[in-house]
Coordinates of C-alpha atoms and ligand atoms in Angstrom, one line a residue:
X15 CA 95.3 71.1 -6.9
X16 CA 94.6 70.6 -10.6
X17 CA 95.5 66.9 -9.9
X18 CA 92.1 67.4 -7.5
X19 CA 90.3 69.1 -10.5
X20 CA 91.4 65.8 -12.9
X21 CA 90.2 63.4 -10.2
X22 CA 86.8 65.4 -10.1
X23 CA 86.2 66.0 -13.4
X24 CA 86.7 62.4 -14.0
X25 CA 83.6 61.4 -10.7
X26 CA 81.6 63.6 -13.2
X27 CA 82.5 61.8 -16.2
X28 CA 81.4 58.5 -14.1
X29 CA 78.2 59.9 -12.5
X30 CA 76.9 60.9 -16.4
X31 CA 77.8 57.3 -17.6
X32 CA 75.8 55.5 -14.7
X33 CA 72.7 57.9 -15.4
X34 CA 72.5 57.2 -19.0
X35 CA 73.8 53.5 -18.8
X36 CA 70.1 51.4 -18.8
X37 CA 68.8 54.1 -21.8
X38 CA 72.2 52.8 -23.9
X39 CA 71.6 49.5 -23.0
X40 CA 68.0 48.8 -23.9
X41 CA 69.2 50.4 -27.8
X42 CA 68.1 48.5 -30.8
X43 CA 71.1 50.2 -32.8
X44 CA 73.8 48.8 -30.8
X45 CA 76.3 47.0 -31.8
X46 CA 76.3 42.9 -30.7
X47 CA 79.8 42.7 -31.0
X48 CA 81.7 46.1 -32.4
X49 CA 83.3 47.7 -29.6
X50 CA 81.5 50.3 -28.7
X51 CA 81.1 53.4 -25.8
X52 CA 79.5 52.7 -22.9
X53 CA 77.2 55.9 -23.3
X54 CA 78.0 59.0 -25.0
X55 CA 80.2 59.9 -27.9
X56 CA 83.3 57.5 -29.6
X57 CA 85.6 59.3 -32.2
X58 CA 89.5 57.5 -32.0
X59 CA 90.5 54.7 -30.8
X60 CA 93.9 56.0 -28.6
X61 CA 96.9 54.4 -26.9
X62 CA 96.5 51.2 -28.0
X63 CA 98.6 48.7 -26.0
X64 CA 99.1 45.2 -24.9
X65 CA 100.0 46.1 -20.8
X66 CA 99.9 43.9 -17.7
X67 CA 98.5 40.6 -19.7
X68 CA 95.6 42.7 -21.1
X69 CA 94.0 44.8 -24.4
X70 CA 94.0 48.4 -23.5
X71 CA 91.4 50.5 -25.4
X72 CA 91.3 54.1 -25.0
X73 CA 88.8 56.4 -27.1
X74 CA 88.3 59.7 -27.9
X75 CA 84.8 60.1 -25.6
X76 CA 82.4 62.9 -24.7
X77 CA 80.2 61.2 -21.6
X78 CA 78.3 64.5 -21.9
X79 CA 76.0 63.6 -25.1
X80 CA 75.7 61.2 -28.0
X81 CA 78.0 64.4 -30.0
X82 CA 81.5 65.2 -30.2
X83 CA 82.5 67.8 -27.1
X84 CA 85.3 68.4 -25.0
X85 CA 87.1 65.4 -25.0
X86 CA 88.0 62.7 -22.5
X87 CA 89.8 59.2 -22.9
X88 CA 87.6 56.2 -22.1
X89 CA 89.5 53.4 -21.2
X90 CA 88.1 49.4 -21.5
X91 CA 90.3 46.4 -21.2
X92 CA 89.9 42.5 -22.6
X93 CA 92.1 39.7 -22.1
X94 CA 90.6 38.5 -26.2
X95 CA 89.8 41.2 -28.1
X96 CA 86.6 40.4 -28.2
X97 CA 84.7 40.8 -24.6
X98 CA 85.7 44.1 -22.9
X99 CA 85.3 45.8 -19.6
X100 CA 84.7 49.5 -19.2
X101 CA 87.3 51.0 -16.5
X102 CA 87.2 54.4 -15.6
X103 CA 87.5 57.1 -17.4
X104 CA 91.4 57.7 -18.2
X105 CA 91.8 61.6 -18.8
X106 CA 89.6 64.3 -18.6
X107 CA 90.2 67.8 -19.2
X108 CA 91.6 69.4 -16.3
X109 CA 94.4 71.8 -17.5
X110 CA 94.8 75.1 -18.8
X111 CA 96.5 73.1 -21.6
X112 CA 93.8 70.9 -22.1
X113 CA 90.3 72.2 -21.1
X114 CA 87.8 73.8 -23.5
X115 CA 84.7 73.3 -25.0
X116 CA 86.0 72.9 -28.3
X117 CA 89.3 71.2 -27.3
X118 CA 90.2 68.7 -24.2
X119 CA 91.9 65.5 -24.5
X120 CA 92.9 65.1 -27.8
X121 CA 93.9 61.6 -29.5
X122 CA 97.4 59.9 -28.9
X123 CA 98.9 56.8 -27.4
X124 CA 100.4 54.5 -25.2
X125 CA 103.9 52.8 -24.5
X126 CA 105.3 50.7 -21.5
X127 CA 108.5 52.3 -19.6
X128 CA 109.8 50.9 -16.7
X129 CA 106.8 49.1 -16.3
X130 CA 104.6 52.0 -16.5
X131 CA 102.0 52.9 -18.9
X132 CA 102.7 56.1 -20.5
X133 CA 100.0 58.0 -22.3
X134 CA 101.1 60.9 -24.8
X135 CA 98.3 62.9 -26.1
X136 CA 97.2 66.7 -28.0
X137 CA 95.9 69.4 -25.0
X138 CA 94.1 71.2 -26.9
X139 CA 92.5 75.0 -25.7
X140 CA 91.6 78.0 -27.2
X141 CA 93.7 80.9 -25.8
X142 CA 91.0 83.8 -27.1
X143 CA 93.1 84.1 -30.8
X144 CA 92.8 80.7 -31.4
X145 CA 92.6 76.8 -31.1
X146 CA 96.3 76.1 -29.5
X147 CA 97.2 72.3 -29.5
X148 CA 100.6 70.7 -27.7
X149 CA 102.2 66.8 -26.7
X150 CA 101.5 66.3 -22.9
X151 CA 102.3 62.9 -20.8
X152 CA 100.2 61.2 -18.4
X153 CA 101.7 58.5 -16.0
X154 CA 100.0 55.5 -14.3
X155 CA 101.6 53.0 -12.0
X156 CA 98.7 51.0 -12.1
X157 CA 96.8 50.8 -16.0
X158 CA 93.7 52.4 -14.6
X159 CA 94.7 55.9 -12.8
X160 CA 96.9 58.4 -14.8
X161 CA 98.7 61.6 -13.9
X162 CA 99.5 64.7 -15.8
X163 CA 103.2 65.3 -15.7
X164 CA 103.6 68.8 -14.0
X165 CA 105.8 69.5 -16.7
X166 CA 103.3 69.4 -20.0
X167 CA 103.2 70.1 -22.6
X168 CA 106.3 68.4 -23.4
X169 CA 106.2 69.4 -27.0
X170 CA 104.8 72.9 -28.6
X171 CA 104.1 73.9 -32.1
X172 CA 108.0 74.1 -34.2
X173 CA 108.0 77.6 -35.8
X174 CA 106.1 78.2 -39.1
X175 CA 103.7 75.1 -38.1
X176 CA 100.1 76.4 -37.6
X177 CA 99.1 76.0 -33.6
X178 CA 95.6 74.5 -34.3
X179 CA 96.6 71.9 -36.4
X180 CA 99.8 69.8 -34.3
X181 CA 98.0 66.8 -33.3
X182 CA 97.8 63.3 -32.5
X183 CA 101.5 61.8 -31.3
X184 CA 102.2 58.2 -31.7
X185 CA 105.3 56.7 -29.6
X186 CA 107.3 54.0 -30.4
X187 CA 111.0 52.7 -29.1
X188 CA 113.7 51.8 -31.2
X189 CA 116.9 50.7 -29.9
X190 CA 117.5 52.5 -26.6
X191 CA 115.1 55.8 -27.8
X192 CA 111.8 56.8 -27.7
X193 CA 110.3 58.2 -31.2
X194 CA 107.0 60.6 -31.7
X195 CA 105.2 61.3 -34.6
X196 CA 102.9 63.3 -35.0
X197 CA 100.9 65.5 -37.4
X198 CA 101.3 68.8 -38.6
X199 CA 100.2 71.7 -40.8
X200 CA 102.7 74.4 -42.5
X201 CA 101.8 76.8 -45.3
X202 CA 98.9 74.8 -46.2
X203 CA 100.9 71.7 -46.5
X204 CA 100.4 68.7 -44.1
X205 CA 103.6 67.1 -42.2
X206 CA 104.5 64.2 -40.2
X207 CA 106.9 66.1 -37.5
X208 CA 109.4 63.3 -36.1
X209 CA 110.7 63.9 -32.5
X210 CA 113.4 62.0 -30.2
X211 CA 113.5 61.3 -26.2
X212 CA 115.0 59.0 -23.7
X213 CA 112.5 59.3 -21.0
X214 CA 109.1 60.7 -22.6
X215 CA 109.5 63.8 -21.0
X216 CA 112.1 65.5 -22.6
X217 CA 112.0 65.5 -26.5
X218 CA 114.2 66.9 -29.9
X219 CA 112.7 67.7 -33.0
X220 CA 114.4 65.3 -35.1
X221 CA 113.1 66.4 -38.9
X222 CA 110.0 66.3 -41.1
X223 CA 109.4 62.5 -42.1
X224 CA 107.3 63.3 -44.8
X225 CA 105.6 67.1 -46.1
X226 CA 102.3 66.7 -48.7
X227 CA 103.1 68.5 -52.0
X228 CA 99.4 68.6 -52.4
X229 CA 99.2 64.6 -53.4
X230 CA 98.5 63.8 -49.7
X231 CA 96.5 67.1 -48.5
X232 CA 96.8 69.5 -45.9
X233 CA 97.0 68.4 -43.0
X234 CA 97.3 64.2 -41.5
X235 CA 95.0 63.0 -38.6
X236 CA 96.3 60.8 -36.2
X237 CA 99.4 59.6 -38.0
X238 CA 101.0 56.0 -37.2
X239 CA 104.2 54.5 -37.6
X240 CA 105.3 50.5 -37.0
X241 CA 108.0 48.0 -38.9
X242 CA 106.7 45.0 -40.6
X243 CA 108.6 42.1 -41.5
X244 CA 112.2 44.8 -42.5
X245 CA 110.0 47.4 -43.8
X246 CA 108.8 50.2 -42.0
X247 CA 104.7 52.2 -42.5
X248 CA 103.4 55.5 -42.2
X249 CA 99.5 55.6 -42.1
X250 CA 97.3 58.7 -41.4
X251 CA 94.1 59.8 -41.9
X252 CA 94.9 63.3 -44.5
X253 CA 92.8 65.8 -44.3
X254 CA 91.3 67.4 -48.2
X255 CA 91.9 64.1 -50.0
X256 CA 88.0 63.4 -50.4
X257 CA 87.3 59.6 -50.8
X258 CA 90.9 58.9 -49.6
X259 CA 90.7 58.9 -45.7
X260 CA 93.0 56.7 -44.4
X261 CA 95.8 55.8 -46.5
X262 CA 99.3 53.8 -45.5
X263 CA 103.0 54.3 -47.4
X264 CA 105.4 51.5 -46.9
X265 CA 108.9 52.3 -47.2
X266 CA 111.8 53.0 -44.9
X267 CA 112.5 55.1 -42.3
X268 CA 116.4 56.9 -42.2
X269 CA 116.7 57.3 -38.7
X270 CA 119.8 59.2 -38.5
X271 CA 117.9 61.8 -40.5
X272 CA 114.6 61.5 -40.0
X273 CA 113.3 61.4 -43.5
X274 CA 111.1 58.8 -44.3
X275 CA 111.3 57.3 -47.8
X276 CA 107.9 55.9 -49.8
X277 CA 107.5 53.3 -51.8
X278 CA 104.4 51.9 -51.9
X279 CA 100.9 53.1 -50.9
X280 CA 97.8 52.4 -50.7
X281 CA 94.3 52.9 -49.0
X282 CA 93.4 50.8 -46.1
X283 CA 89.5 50.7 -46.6
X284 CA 87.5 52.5 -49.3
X285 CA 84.4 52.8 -47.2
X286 CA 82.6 56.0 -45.5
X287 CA 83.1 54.4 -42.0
X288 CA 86.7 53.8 -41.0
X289 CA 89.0 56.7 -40.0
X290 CA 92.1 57.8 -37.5
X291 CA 93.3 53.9 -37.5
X292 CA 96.0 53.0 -35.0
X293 CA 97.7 49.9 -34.1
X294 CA 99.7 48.0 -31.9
X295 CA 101.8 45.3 -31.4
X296 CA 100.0 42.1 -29.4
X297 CA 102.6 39.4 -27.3
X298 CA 102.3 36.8 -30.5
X299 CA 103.8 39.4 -32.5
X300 CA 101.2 40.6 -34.6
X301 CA 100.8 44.5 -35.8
X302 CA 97.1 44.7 -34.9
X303 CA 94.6 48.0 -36.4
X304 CA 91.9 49.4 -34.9
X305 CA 89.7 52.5 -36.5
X306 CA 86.9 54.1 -35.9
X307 CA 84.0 53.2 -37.6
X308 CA 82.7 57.0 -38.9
X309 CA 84.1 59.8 -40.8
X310 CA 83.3 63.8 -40.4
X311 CA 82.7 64.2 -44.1
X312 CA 79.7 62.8 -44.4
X313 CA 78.3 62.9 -40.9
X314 CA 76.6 65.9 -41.7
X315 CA 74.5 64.1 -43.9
X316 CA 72.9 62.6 -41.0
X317 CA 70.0 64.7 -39.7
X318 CA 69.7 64.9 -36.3
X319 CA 72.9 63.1 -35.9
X320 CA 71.2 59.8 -37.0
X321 CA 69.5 57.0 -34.9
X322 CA 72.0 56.1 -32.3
X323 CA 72.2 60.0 -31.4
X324 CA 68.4 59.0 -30.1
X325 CA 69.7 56.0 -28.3
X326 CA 72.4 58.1 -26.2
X327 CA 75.1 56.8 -27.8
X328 CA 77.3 57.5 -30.9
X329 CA 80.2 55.9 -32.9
X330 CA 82.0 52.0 -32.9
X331 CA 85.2 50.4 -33.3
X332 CA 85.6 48.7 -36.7
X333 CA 86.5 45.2 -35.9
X334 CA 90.3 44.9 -35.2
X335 CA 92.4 43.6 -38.0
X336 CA 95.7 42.2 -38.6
X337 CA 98.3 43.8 -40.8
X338 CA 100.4 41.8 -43.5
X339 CA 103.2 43.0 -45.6
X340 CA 102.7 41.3 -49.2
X341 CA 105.8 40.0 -51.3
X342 CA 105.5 43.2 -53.4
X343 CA 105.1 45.2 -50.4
X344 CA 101.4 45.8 -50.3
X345 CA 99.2 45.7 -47.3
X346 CA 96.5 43.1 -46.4
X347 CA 94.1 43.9 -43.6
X348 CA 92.7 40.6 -42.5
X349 CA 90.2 40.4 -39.0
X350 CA 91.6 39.2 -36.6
X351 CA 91.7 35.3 -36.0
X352 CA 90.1 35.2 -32.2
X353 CA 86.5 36.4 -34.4
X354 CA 86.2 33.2 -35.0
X355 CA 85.4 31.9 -31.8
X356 CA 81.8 33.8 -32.3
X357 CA 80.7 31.7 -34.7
X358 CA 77.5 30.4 -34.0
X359 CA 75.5 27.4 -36.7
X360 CA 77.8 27.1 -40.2
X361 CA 75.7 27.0 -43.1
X362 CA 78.0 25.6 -46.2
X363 CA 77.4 25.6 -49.7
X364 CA 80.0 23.9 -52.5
X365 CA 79.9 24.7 -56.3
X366 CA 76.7 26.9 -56.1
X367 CA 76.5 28.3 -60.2
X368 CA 74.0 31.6 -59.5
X369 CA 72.1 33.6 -62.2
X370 CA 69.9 36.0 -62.1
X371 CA 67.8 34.4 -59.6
X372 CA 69.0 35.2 -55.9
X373 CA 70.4 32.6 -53.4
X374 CA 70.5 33.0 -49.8
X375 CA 73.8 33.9 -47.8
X376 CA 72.5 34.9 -44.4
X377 CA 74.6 33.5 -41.5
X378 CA 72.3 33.1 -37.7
X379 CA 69.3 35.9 -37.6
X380 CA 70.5 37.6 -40.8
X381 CA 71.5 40.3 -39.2
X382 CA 74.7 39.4 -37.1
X383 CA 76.4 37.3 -39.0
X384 CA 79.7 36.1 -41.4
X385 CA 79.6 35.3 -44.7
X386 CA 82.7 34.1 -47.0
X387 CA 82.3 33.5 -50.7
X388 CA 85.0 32.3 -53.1
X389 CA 83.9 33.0 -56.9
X390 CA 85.7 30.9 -59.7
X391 CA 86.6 33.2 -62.0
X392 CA 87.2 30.4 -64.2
X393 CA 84.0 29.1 -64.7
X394 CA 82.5 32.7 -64.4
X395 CA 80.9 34.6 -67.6
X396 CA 78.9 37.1 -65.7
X397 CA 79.3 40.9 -66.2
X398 CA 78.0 41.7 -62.5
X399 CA 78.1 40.2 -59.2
X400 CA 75.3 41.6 -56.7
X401 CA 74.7 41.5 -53.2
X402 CA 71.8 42.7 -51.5
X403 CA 72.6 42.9 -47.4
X404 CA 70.5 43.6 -44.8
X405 CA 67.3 44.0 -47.2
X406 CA 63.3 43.6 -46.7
X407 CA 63.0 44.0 -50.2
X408 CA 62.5 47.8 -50.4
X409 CA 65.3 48.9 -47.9
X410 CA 68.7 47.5 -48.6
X411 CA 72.5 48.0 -49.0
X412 CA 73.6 47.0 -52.4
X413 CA 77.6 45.8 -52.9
X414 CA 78.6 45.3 -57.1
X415 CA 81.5 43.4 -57.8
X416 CA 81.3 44.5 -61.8
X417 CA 83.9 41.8 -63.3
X418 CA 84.2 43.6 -66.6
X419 CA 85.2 46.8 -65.3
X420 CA 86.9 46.0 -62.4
X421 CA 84.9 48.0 -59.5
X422 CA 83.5 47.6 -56.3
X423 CA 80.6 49.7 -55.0
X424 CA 79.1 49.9 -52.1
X425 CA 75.5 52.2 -52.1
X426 CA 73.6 52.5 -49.0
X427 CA 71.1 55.3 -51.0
X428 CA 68.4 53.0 -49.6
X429 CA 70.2 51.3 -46.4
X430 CA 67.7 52.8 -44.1
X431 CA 66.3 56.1 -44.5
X432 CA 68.8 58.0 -42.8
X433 CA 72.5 56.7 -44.4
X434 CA 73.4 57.8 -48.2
X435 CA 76.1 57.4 -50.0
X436 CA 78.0 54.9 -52.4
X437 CA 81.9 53.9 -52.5
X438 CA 83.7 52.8 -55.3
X439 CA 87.1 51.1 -55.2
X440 CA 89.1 48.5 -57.9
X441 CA 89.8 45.1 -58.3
X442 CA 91.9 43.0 -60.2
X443 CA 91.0 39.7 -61.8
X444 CA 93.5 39.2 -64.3
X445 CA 96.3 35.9 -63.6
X446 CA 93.7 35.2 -61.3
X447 CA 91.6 31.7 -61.0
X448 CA 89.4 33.0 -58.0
X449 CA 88.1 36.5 -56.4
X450 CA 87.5 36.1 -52.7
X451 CA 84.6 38.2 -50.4
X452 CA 84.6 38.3 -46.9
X453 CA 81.9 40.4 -45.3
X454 CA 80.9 41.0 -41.3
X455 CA 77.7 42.2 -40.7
X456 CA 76.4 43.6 -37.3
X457 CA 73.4 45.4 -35.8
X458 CA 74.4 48.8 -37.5
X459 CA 77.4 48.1 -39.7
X460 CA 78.8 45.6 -42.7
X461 CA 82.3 45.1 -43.6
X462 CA 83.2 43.8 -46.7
X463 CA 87.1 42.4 -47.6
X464 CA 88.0 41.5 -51.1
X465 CA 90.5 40.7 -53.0
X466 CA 92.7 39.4 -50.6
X467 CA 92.1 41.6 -47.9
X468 CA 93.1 44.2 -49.9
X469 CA 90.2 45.9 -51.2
X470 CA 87.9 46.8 -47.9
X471 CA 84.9 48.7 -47.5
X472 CA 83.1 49.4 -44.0
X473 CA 80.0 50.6 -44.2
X474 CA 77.4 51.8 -41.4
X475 CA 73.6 51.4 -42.0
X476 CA 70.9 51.8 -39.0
X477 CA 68.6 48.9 -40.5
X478 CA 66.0 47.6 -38.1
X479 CA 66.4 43.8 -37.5
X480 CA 63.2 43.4 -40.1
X481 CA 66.3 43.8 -42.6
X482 CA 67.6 40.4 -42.1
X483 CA 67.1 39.3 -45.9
X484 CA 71.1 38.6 -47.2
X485 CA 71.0 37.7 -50.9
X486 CA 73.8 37.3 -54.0
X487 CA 72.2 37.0 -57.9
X488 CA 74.5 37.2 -61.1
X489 CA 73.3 39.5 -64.2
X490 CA 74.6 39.2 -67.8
X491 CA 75.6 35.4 -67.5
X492 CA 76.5 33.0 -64.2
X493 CA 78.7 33.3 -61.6
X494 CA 80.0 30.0 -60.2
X495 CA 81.2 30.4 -56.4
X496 CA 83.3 27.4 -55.4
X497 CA 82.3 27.8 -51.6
X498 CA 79.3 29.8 -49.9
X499 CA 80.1 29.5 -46.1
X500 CA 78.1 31.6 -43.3
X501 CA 77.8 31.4 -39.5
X502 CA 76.0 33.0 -37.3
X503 CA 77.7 35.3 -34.6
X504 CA 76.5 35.2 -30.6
X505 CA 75.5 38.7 -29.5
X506 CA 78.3 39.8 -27.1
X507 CA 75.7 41.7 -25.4
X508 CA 77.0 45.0 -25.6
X509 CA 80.6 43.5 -25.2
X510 CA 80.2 44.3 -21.8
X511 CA 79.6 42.7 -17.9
Ligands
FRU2 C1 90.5 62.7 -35.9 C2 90.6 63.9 -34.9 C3 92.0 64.0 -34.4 C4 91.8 64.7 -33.1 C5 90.5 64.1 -32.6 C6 89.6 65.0 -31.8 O1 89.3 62.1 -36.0 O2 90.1 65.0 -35.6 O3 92.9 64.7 -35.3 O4 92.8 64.5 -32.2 O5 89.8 63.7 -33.7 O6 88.6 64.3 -31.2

């Protein structure tokens, strides 16, 4: 019966997204080449895999409006990363366990047993005293249709851990076991609960991996786990840590006890618009991250839920990036290489020495585009790098790379009418000859990388294509950039058909 209710609940989901498919498509917000929803809402990316020869995206989605609601999975596939197919829609709520208006499908992931693609996910409901959230399974034989396991949920709230705040599993195997982490919230203090199973069904609580003391907040959203190169991460997105949103620790992971031990951290971008990152491991080996391109701290800024609400559609992917572990066992968070092959007309500049007056570094139409710049520190005596993206010369986004101080900020006060806000992070320049800047820019969104991949900042703006003036000027002396290289990059249409 409520295997009948899923299936229905799910023609529903599809009837929605055919009805409001043409309005999202004619959009002059969208994105050219962000992954983004069909229709409807996007929060997480979820159960992010490499099955059957193909990328599996799944997505926190409400087909219902451009807002968050009860939530479903969307599901697309790509055999590149880059050009993706929308299947059906993967889970929708159906379950006691996992039907409400302000619960549903809550985010997870994915993970391949005995050919199978195994989905692990937060039911969330509200049983009249509160929100109630516990780990359930879903099943599919084939990559497009899942099943709820009659038995879920497979994991409830430990004692002493607040009910409306256990969320967001992430599965892994190591050696012959399966291993779930996920996030939790006790006396105000936010945990990453580690379990144990052999068949995804059946799981042990094996110990708290890490508890917040206060220094990483109150509670962590959508926690992830993965090995690099010997050492072992922990990223989440923790909740009460202001600017700090999604943060990784390298360290090592004690799996006889179950502790995890820090040693390094870091943040993984510094901008408003990247949040709940999860990754995956592709079939060359790399540890691929994928985010979502928003944040709920600042959304309420927005009025009306901002300009792609009006389009029927809201939220993106930010563009998928490889992890690296660093000799000193820092991260770098470098786009992926297969972006590349979007390039469109390279525009290439050598040894430009910049002032105060502005030089162009638009890629194609200005508005889609890549842009890498290499300054040489070296021959460099200005106190301030600017850029002004995705300007008419009134309405602009303005990134400072201040040399003297050390900072990066990012202030979209004047994007576009609607976005507001400025991010801050910090550089170093000392020991070094050169300070690199990588930036994407799309209908709706820039990404900048700096400092070798290390200091990131995405950023969304809702510029009209008018906004297609890129510039970089120097002030208190010159900056000297060894190499000015942009391309253009081919609309994906929509990513889709
Ligand atoms: C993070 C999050 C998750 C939750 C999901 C609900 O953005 O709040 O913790 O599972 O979104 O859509």
């Amino acid at each position: 019966m409520s295997e009948q209710i899923h299936h229905k609940n799910i023609e529903l989901a599809q009837m929605e997204i055919m009805n409001k498919r043409e309005l999202v498509k004619s959009g002059s917000m969208r994105q050219r080449y962000h992954f983004m929803p069909e229709t409807g809402w996007l929060n997480d990316p979820n159960g992010l895999i490499f099955y059957r020869g193909k990328y599996h995206y799944f997505y926190q989605f409400n087909p219902y409006d451009a807002y968050w609601g009860e939530m479903h999975w969307g599901h697309a596939v790509s055999e590149d990363l880059l050009h993706w197919e929308y299947l059906p829609v993967a889970l929708a709520p159906s379950e006691p366990y996992d039907s409400h208006p302000e619960g549903g499908c809550f985010s997870g992931s994915a993970v391949e047993h005995e050919g199978r693609l195994y989905l692990v996910y937060t039911g969330t409901f509200h049983d009249g005293n509160g929100i109630v959230q516990t780990q359930c399974v879903a099943v599919s034989e084939d990559g497009v249709n899942f099943h709820k396991y009659e038995g879920n949920p497979v994991i409830t709230a430990p004692d002493g851990v607040d009910a409306a705040n256990f969320r967001d599993p992430k599965v892994w195997k190591y050696e012959d076991s399966f291993y779930l982490v996920c996030g939790g919230k006790k006396e105000n203090r936010a945990q990453a609960l580690l379990y144990r199973s052999k068949d995804l069904l059946h799981w042990e609580f094996v110990n708290v991996m890490l508890e917040s003391r206060g220094e990483w907040g109150t509670m962590f959203e959508c926690p992830d786990f993965y090995s690099i190169d010997g050492k072992d991460v922990l990223m989440f997105s923790p909740m009460g840590l202001g600017e700090r949103t999604s943060v990784y620790i390298v360290g090592e992971l004690d799996y006889k006890t179950g502790v995890f031990m820090p040693e390094v951290t870091g943040e993984i971008d510094w901008g408003f618009d990247f949040y709940a990152p999860q990754s995956f491991l592709d079939p060359q080996g790399r540890r691929i991250l994928v985010a979502w391109a928003n944040g709920w701290q600042w959304m309420t800024w927005w009025k009306d839920w901002g300009p792609s609400y009006q389009e029927g559609w809201c939220g993106f992917f930010n563009l998928p990036r490889q992890v690296r572990l660093m000799p000193n066992h820092t991260l770098q968070f470098v786009p992926v290489e297969e972006l590349k092959m979007l390039r469109n007309g390279r525009r290439l500049r050598y040894d430009a020495d910049v002032q105060e007056e502005a030089i162009d570094i638009s890629g194609g139409d200005g508005v889609a585009f890549e842009s890498r710049l290499v300054v040489d520190l070296e021959k460099t005596n200005a106190e301030r790098i600017i850029m002004e993206l995705r300007s008419d010369g009134v309405q602009k986004t303005v990134v400072t790379f201040d040399l003297r101080l050390g900072q990066l900020t990012v202030d979209r006060n004047a994007a576009d009418g609607w976005s507001r806000g400025r991010t801050r992070s910090n550089f170093s320049v000392s020991g070094k000859n050169t300070l690199d800047i990588h930036i994407f820019s799309d209908q709706s969104s820039i990404e900048i990388f700096s400092n070798h991949y290390q200091v990131n900042h995405s950023c969304n703006i809702f510029a009209p294509c008018s906004q297609n003036q890129n510039i970089v000027y120097a002030e208190g002396g010159n900056a000297v950039f060894s190499c000015i290289e942009s391309f253009g990059i081919e609309n994906q249409g929509g990513l889709i058909d």
